[in-house]
Tab-separated table of C-alpha atoms in Angstrom:
chain	number	residue	atom	x	y	z
X	1	MET	CA	-38.212	-0.612	154.102
X	2	LEU	CA	-40.356	-3.724	154.435
X	3	VAL	CA	-44.091	-3.489	153.941
X	4	GLU	CA	-46.172	-6.171	155.650
X	5	LEU	CA	-49.433	-7.112	153.977
X	6	ASN	CA	-52.131	-9.128	155.686
X	7	ASP	CA	-53.707	-12.170	154.045
X	8	THR	CA	-56.719	-10.234	152.770
X	9	GLU	CA	-54.516	-7.682	151.001
X	10	LEU	CA	-52.351	-10.428	149.508
X	11	ASN	CA	-55.434	-12.249	148.267
X	12	GLU	CA	-56.701	-9.060	146.612
X	13	ILE	CA	-53.336	-8.455	144.949
X	14	GLU	CA	-52.831	-12.073	143.863
X	15	GLY	CA	-56.491	-12.888	143.196
X	16	GLY	CA	-57.101	-12.795	139.472
X	17	CYS	CA	-55.765	-15.034	136.802
X	18	GLN	CA	-53.283	-17.793	137.635
X	19	ASP	CA	-50.600	-15.980	135.614
X	20	CYS	CA	-50.976	-12.933	137.850
X	21	PHE	CA	-50.674	-15.134	140.926
X	22	GLU	CA	-47.514	-16.818	139.641
X	23	ALA	CA	-45.980	-13.458	138.705
X	24	GLY	CA	-46.797	-12.189	142.199
X	25	GLN	CA	-45.114	-15.204	143.763
X	26	ARG	CA	-41.983	-14.633	141.666
X	27	TRP	CA	-41.889	-10.948	142.659
X	28	ARG	CA	-42.322	-11.807	146.337
X	29	ARG	CA	-39.487	-14.339	146.140
X	30	ALA	CA	-37.237	-11.837	144.347
X	31	ILE	CA	-38.028	-9.118	146.910
X	32	GLU	CA	-37.375	-11.498	149.820
X	33	LEU	CA	-34.037	-12.522	148.288
X	34	GLY	CA	-33.143	-8.870	147.703
X	35	CYS	CA	-33.877	-8.058	151.348
X	36	LEU	CA	-31.743	-10.977	152.508
X	37	ILE	CA	-28.874	-9.865	150.267
X	38	LEU	CA	-29.103	-6.305	151.611
X	39	LEU	CA	-29.030	-7.616	155.183
X	40	PHE	CA	-25.747	-9.388	154.504
X	41	LEU	CA	-24.016	-6.487	152.737
């Protein structure tokens, strides 16, 4: 199940320290890759 977040929600989640932002970006990339892998299984 994919959950779409609008820009404001993403900014609230990622807004904070730069480390939090970078961690969020890594998680998003990992989740996107996971979804792609599931699509191809």
